[in-house]
Coordinates of N, CA and C in Angstrom, one line a residue:
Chain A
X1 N 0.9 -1.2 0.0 CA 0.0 0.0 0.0 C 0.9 1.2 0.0
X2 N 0.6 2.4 -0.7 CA 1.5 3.5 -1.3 C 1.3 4.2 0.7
X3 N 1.9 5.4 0.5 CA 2.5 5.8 2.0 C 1.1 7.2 1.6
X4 N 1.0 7.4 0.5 CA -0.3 8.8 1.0 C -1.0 8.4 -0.5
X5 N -2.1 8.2 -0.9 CA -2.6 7.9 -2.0 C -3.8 9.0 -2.1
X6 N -3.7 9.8 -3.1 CA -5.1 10.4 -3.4 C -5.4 9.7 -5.0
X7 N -6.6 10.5 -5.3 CA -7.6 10.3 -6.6 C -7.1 11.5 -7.1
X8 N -6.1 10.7 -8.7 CA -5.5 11.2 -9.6 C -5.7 12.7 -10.3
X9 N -7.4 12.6 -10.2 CA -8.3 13.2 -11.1 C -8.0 12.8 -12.9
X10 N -8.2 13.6 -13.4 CA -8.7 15.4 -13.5 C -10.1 15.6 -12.8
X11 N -10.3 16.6 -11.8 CA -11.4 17.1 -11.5 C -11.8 18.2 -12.5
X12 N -12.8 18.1 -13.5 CA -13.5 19.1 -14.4 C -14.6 19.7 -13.2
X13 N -14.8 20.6 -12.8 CA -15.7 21.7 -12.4 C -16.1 23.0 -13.0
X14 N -17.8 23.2 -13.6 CA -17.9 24.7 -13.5 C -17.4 26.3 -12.1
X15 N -17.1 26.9 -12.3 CA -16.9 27.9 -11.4 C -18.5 27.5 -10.7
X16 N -18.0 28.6 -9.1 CA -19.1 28.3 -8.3 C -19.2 27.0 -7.4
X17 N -18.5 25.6 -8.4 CA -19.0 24.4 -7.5 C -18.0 23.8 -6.7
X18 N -18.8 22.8 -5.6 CA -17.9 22.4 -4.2 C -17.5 21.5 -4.9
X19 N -16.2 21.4 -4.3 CA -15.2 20.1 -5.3 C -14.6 19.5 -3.9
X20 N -14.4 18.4 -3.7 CA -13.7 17.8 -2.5 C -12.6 16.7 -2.8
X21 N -11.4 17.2 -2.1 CA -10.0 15.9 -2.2 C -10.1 14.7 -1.1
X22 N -10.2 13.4 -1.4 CA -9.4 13.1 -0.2 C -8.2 12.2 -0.6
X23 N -7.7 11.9 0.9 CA -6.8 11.2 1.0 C -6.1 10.3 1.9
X24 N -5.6 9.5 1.4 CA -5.7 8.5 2.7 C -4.2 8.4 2.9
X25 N -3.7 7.7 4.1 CA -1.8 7.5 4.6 C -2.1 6.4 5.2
X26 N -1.2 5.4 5.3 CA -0.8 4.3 5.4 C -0.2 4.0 6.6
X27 N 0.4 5.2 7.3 CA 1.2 4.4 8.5 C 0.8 5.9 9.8
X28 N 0.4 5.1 10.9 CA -0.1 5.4 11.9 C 0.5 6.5 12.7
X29 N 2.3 6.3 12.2 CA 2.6 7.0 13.1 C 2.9 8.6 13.1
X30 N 2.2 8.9 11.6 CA 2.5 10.2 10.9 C 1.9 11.3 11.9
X31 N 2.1 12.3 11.7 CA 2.0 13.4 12.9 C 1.9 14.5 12.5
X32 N 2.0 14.8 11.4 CA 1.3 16.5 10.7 C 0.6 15.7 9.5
X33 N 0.1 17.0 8.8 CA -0.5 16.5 7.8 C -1.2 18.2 7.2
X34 N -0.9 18.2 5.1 CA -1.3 19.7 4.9 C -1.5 19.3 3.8
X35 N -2.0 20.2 3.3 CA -2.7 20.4 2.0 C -1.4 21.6 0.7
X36 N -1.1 21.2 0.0 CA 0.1 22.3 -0.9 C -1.1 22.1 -2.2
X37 N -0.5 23.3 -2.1 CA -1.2 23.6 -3.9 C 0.0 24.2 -4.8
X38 N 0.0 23.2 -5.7 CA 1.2 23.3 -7.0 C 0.5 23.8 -8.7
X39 N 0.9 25.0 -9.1 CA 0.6 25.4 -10.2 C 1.6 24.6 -11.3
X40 N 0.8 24.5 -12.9 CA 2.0 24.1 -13.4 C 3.5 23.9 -13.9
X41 N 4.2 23.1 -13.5 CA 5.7 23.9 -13.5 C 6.1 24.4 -12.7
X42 N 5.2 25.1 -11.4 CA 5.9 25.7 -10.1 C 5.7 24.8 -8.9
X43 N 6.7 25.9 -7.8 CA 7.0 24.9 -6.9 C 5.7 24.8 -6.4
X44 N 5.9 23.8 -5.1 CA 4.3 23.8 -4.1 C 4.7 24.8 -3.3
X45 N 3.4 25.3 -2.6 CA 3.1 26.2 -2.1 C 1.7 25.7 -0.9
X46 N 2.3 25.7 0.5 CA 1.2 25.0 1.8 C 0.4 26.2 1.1
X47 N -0.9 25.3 1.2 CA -2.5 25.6 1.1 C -3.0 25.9 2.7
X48 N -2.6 24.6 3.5 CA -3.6 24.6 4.9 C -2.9 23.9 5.4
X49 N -2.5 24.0 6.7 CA -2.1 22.9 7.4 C -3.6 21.5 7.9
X50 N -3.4 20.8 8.5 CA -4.7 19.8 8.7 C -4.7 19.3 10.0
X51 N -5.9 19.6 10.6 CA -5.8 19.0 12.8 C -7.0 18.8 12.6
X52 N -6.5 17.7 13.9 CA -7.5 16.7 14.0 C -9.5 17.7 14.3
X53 N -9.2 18.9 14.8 CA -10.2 19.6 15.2 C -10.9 20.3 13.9
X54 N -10.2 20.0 12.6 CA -10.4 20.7 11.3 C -10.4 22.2 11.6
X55 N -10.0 22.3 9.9 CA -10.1 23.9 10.0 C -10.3 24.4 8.7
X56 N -11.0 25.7 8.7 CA -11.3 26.4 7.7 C -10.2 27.7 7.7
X57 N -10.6 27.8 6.2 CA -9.4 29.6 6.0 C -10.1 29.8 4.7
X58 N -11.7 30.5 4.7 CA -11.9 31.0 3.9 C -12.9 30.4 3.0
X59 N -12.9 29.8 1.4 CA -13.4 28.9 1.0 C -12.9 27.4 0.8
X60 N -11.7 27.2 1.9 CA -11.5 26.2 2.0 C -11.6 25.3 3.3
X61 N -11.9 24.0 3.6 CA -11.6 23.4 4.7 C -11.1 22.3 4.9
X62 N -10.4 22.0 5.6 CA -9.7 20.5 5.7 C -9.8 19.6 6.8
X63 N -10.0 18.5 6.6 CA -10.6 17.6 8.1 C -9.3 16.5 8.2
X64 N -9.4 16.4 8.7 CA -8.1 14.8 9.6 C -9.3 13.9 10.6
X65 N -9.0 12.9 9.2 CA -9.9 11.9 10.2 C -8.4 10.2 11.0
X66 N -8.3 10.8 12.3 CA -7.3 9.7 12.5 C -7.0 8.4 12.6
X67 N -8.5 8.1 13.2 CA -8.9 6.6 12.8 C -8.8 5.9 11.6
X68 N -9.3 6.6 10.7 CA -9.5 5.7 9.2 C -8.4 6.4 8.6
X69 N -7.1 7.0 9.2 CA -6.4 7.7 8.6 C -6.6 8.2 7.2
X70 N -7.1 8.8 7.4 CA -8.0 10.4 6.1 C -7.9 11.6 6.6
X71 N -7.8 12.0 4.8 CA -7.3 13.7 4.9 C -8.7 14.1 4.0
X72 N -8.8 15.3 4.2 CA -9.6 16.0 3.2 C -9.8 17.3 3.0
X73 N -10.1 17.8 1.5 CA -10.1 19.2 1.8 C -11.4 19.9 0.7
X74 N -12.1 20.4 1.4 CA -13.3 21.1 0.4 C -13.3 22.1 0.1
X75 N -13.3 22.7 -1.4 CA -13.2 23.8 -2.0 C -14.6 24.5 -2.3
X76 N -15.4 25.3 -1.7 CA -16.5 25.7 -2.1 C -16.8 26.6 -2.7
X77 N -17.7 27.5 -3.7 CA -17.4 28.7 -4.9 C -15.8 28.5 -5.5
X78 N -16.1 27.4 -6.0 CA -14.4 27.3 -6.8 C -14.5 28.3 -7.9
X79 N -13.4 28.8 -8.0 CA -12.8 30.3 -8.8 C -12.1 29.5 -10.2
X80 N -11.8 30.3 -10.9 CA -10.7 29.9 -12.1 C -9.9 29.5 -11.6
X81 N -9.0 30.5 -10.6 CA -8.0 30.9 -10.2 C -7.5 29.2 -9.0
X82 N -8.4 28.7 -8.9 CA -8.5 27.4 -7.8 C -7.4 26.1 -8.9
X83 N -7.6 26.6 -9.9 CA -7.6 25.1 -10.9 C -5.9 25.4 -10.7
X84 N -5.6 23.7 -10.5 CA -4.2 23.5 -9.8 C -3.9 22.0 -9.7
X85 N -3.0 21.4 -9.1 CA -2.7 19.9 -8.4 C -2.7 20.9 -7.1
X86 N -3.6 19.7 -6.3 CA -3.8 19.8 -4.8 C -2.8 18.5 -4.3
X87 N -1.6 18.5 -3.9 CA -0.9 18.0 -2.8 C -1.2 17.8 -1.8
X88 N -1.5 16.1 -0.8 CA -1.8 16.4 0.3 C -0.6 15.4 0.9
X89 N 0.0 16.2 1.8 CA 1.2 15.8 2.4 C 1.2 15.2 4.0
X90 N 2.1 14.2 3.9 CA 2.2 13.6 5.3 C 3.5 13.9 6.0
X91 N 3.9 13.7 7.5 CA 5.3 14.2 7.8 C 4.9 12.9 8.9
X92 N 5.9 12.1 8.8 CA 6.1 11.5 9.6 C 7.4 11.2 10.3
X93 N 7.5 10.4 11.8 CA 8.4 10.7 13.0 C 9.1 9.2 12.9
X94 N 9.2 9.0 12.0 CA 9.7 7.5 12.5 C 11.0 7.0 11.0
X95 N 11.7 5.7 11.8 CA 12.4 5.2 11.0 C 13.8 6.2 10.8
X96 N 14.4 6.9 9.8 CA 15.4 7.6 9.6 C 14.7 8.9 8.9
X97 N 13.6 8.7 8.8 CA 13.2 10.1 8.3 C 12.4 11.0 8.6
X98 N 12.7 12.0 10.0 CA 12.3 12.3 10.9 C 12.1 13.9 10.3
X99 N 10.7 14.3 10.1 CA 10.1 15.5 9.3 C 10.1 15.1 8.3
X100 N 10.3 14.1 7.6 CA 10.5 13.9 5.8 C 8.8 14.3 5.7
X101 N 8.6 14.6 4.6 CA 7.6 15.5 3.9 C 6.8 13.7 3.0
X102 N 6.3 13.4 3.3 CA 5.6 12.3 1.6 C 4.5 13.5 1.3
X103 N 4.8 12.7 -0.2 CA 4.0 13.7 -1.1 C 2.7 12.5 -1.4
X104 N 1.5 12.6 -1.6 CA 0.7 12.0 -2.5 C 0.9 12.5 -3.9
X105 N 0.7 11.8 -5.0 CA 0.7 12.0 -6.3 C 0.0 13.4 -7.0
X106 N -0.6 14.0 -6.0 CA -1.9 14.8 -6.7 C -3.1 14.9 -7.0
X107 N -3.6 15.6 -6.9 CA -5.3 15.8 -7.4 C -5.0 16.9 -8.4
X108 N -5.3 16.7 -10.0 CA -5.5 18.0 -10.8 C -6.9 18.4 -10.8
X109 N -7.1 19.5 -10.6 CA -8.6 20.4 -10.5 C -8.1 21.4 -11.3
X110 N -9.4 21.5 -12.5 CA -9.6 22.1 -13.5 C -11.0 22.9 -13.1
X111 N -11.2 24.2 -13.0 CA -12.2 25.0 -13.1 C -12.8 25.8 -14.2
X112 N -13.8 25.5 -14.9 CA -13.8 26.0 -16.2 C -15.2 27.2 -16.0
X113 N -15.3 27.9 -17.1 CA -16.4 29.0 -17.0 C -17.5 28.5 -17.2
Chain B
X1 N 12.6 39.9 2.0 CA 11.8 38.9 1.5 C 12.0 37.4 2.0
X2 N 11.1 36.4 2.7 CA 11.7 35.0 2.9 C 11.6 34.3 1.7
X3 N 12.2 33.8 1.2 CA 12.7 33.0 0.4 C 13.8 31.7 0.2
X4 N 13.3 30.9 -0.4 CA 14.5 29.8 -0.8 C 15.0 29.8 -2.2
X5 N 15.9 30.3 -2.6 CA 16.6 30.7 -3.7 C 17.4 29.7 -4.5
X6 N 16.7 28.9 -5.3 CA 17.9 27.7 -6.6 C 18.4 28.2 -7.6
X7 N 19.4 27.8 -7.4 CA 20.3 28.2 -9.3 C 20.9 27.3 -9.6
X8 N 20.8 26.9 -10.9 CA 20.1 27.8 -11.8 C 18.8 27.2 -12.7
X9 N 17.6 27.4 -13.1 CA 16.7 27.5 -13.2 C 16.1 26.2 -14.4
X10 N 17.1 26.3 -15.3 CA 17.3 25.0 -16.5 C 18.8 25.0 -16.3
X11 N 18.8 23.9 -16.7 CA 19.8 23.2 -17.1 C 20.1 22.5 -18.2
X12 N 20.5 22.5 -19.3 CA 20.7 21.1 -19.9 C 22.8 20.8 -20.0
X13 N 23.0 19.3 -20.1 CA 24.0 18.7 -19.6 C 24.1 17.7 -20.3
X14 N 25.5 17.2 -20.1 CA 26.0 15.9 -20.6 C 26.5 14.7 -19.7
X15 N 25.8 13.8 -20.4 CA 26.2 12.5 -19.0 C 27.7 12.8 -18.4
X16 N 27.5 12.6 -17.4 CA 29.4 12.5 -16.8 C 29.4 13.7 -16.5
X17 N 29.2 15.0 -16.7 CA 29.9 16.2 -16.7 C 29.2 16.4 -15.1
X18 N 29.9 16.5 -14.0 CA 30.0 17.1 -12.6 C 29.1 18.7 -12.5
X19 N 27.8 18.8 -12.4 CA 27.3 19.8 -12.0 C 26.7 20.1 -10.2
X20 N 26.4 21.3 -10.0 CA 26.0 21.9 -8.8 C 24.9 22.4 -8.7
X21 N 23.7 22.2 -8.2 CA 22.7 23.0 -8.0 C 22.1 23.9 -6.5
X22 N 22.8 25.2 -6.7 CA 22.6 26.1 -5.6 C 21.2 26.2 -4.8
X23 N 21.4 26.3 -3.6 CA 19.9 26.3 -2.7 C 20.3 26.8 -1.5
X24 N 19.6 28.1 -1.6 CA 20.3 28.7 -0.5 C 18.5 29.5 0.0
X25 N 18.6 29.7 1.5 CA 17.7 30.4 1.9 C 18.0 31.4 3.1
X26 N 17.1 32.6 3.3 CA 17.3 33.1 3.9 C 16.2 33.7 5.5
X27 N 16.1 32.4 5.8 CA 15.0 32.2 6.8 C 15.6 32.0 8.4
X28 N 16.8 31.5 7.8 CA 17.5 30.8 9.3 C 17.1 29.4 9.9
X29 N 16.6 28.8 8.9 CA 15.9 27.2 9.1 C 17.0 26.8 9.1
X30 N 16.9 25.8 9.9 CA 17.6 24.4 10.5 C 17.1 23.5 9.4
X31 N 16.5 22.8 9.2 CA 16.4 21.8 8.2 C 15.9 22.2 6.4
X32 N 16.9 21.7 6.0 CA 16.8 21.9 4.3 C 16.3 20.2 3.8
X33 N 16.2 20.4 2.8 CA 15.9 19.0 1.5 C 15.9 19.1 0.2
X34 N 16.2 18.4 -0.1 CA 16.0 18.4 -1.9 C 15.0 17.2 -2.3
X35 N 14.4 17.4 -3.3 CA 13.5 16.9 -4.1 C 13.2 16.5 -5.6
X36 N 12.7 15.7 -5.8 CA 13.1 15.6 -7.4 C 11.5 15.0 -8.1
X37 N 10.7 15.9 -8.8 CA 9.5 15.2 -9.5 C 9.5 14.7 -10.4
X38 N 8.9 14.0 -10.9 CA 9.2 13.2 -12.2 C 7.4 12.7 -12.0
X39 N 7.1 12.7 -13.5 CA 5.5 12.8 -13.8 C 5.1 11.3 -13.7
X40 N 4.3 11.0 -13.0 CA 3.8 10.1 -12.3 C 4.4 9.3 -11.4
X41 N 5.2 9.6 -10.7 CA 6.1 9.9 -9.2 C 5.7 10.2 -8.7
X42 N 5.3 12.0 -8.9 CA 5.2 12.7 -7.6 C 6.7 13.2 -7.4
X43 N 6.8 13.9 -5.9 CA 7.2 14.1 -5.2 C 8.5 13.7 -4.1
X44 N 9.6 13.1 -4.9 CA 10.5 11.5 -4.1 C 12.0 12.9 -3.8
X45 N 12.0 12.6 -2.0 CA 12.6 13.0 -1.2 C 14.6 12.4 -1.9
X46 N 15.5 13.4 -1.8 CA 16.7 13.3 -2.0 C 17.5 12.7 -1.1
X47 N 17.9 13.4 -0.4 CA 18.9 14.0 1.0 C 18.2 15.0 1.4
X48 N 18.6 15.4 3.1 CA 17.8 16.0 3.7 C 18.9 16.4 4.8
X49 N 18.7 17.5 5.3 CA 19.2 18.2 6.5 C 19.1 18.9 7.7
X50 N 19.4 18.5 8.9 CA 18.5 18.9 10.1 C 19.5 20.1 11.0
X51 N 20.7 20.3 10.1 CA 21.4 21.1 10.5 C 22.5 21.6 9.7
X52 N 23.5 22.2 10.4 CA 24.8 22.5 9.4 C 25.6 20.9 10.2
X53 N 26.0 20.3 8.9 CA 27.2 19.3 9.2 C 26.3 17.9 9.5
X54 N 24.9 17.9 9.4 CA 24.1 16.9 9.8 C 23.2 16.7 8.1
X55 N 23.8 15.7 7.7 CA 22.9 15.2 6.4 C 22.3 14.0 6.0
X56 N 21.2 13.3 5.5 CA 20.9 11.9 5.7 C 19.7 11.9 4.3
X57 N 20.2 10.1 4.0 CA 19.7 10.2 2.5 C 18.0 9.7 2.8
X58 N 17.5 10.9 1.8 CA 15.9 10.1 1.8 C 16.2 8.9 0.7
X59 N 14.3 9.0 0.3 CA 13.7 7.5 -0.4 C 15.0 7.9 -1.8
X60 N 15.6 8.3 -2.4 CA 16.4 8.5 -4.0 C 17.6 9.1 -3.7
X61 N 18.6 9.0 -2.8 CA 19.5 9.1 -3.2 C 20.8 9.0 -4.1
X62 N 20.4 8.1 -4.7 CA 21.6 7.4 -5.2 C 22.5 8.1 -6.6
X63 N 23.2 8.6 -6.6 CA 24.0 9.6 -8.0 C 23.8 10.8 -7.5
X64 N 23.1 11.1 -6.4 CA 23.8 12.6 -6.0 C 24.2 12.4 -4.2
X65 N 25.2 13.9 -4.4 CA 25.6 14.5 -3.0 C 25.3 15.5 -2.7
X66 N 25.2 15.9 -1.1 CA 24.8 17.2 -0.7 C 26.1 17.8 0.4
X67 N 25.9 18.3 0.8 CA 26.7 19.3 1.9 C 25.4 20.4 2.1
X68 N 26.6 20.6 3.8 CA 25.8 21.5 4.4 C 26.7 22.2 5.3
X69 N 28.0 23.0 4.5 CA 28.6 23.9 5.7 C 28.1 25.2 6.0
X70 N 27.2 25.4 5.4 CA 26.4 26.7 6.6 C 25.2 26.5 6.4
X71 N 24.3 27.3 7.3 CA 23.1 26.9 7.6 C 22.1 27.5 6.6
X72 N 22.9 28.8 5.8 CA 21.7 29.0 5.1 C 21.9 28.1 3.2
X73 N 22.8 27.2 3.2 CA 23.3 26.6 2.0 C 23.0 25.6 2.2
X74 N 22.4 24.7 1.0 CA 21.9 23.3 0.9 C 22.6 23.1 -0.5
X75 N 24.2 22.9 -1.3 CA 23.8 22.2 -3.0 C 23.7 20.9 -3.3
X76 N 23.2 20.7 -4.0 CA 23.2 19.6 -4.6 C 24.0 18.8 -5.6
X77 N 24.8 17.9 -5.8 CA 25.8 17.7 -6.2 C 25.7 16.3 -7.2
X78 N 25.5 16.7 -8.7 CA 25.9 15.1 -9.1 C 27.0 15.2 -10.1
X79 N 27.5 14.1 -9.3 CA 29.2 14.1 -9.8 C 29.5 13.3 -11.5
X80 N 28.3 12.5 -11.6 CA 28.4 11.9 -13.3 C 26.9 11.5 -13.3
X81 N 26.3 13.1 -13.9 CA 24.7 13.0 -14.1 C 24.8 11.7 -15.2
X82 N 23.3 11.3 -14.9 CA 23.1 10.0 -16.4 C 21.6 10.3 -16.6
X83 N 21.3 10.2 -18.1 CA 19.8 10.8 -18.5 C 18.5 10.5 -17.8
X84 N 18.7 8.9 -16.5 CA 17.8 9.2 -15.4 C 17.8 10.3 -14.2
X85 N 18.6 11.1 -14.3 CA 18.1 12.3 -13.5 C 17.7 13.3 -13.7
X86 N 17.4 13.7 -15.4 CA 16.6 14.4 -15.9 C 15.5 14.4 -15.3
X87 N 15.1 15.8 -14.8 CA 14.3 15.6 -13.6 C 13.8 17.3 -13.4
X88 N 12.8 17.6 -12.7 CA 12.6 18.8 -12.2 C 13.3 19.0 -10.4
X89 N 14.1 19.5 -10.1 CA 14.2 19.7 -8.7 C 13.6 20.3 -7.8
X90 N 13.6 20.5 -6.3 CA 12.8 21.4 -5.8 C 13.8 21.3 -4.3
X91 N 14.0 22.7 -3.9 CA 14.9 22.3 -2.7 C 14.1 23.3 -1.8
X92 N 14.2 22.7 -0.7 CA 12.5 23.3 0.3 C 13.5 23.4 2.0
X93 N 13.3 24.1 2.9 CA 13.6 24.4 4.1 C 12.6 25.0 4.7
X94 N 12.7 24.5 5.8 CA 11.8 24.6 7.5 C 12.2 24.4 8.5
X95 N 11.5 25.1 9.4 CA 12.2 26.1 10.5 C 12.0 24.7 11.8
X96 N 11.1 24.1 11.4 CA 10.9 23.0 13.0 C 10.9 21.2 11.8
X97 N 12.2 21.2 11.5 CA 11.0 19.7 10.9 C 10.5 19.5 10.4
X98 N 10.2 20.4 9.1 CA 8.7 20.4 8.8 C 7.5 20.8 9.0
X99 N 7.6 20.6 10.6 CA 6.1 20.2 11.3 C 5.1 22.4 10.7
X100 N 6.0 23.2 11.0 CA 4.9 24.5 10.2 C 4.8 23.9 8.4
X101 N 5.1 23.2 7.9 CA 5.3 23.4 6.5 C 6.6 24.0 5.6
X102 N 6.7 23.5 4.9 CA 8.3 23.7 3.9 C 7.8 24.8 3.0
X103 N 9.0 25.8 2.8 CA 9.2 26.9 2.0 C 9.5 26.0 0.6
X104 N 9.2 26.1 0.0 CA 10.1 25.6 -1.7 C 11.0 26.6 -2.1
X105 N 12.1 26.4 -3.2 CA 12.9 27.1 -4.0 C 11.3 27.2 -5.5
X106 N 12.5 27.8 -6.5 CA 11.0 27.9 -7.6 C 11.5 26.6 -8.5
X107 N 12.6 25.6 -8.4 CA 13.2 24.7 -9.5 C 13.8 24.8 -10.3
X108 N 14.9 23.4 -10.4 CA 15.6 23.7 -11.4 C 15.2 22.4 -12.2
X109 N 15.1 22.6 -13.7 CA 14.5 22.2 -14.4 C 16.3 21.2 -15.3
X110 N 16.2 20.3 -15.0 CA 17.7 19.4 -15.6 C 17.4 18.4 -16.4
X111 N 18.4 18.5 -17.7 CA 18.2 17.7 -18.8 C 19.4 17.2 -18.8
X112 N 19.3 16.0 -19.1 CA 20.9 15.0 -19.3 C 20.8 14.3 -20.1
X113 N 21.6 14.7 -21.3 CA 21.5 14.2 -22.5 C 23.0 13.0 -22.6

């Protein structure tokens, strides 16, 4: 089983509509967890960090579910400007790589007129 | 400005030829990393650094080297590129571990012909 797995996409959305990522991690003992958003060709750029208590910043929210180890993040009035790969990153404490960053593969979200 | 700073931006190269790729930031973070994307990969961790003089290989290191004699310099070092490391880079620092989130450089884009 991959260490952070999300749904590849492409997400096609009209402007306006709620689009949702999730994502799942593999190993228990991970300890942060954030959302990056990467334009094409540039670097990432943290979107949201992710706790267990969820949180919002705007038109976005992101939940940490610990038990079923899941991530998620809801985009609601998605903009042009939203359409991107959504990154959802794990940091975990263990083994020799202690803060290492895993990346999931991506979610591409496309927002069209 | 905070920033993490790579040079140089493209690259292209010839197998064998010894190049350097600069990563320098000016935040005062303790831990740096390098990164390497490659399209349907994702995101695969280099070498990584938790200090000056403290360096350890992530999941890909193998054909490159790093150093870290000051704190705000991370390069990257491959001593006989070969056309699999044709690659986009990404060299990222943070201030605790990770655990706030990683700054990115903007990438260096390397071709190994």
């Amino acid at each position: 089983r991959k260490e952070v797995e999300q749904d590849p996409g492409p997400f096609n959305v009209p402007e306006g509509a709620t689009v949702a990522f999730n994502c799942t991690y593999s190993n228990s003992a991970s300890q942060s967890f954030f959302w990056y958003r990467q334009d094409c060709r540039k670097e990432p750029k943290l979107l949201m960090s992710v706790y267990s208590s969820g949180n919002e910043d705007g038109r976005f929210t992101a939940q940490l579910n610990r038990a079923s180890q899941y991530i998620s993040l809801l985009i609601r009035d998605s903009k042009l400007s939203d359409s991107a790969t959504y990154l959802c990153v794990v940091i975990g404490n263990y083994g020799g790589s202690q803060g290492n960053l895993i990346f999931g593969k991506g979610t591409k979200l496309s927002v069209k007129p | 400005e905070a920033q993490v700073t790579q040079n140089p931006r493209y690259l292209i190269t010839v197998t064998g030829k010894k190049l350097t790729v600069t990563c320098s930031q000016n935040m005062n973070h303790e831990y740096m990393s390098w990164y390497r994307q490659d399209p349907g990969l994702g995101l695969r961790q280099i070498y990584y650094s938790m200090n000056v003089e403290v360096t350890d290989k992530g999941d890909v290191p193998e054909g490159y080297k790093v150093s870290r004699k000051e704190k705000r310099n991370f390069p990257l070092i491959l001593e006989s590129p070969s056309p699999n490391q044709t690659s986009l880079y990404f060299c990222a620092s943070s201030e605790s571990r990770g655990i706030e989130g990683y700054t990115f450089g903007s990438g260096t884009r390397l071709t190994v012909v």
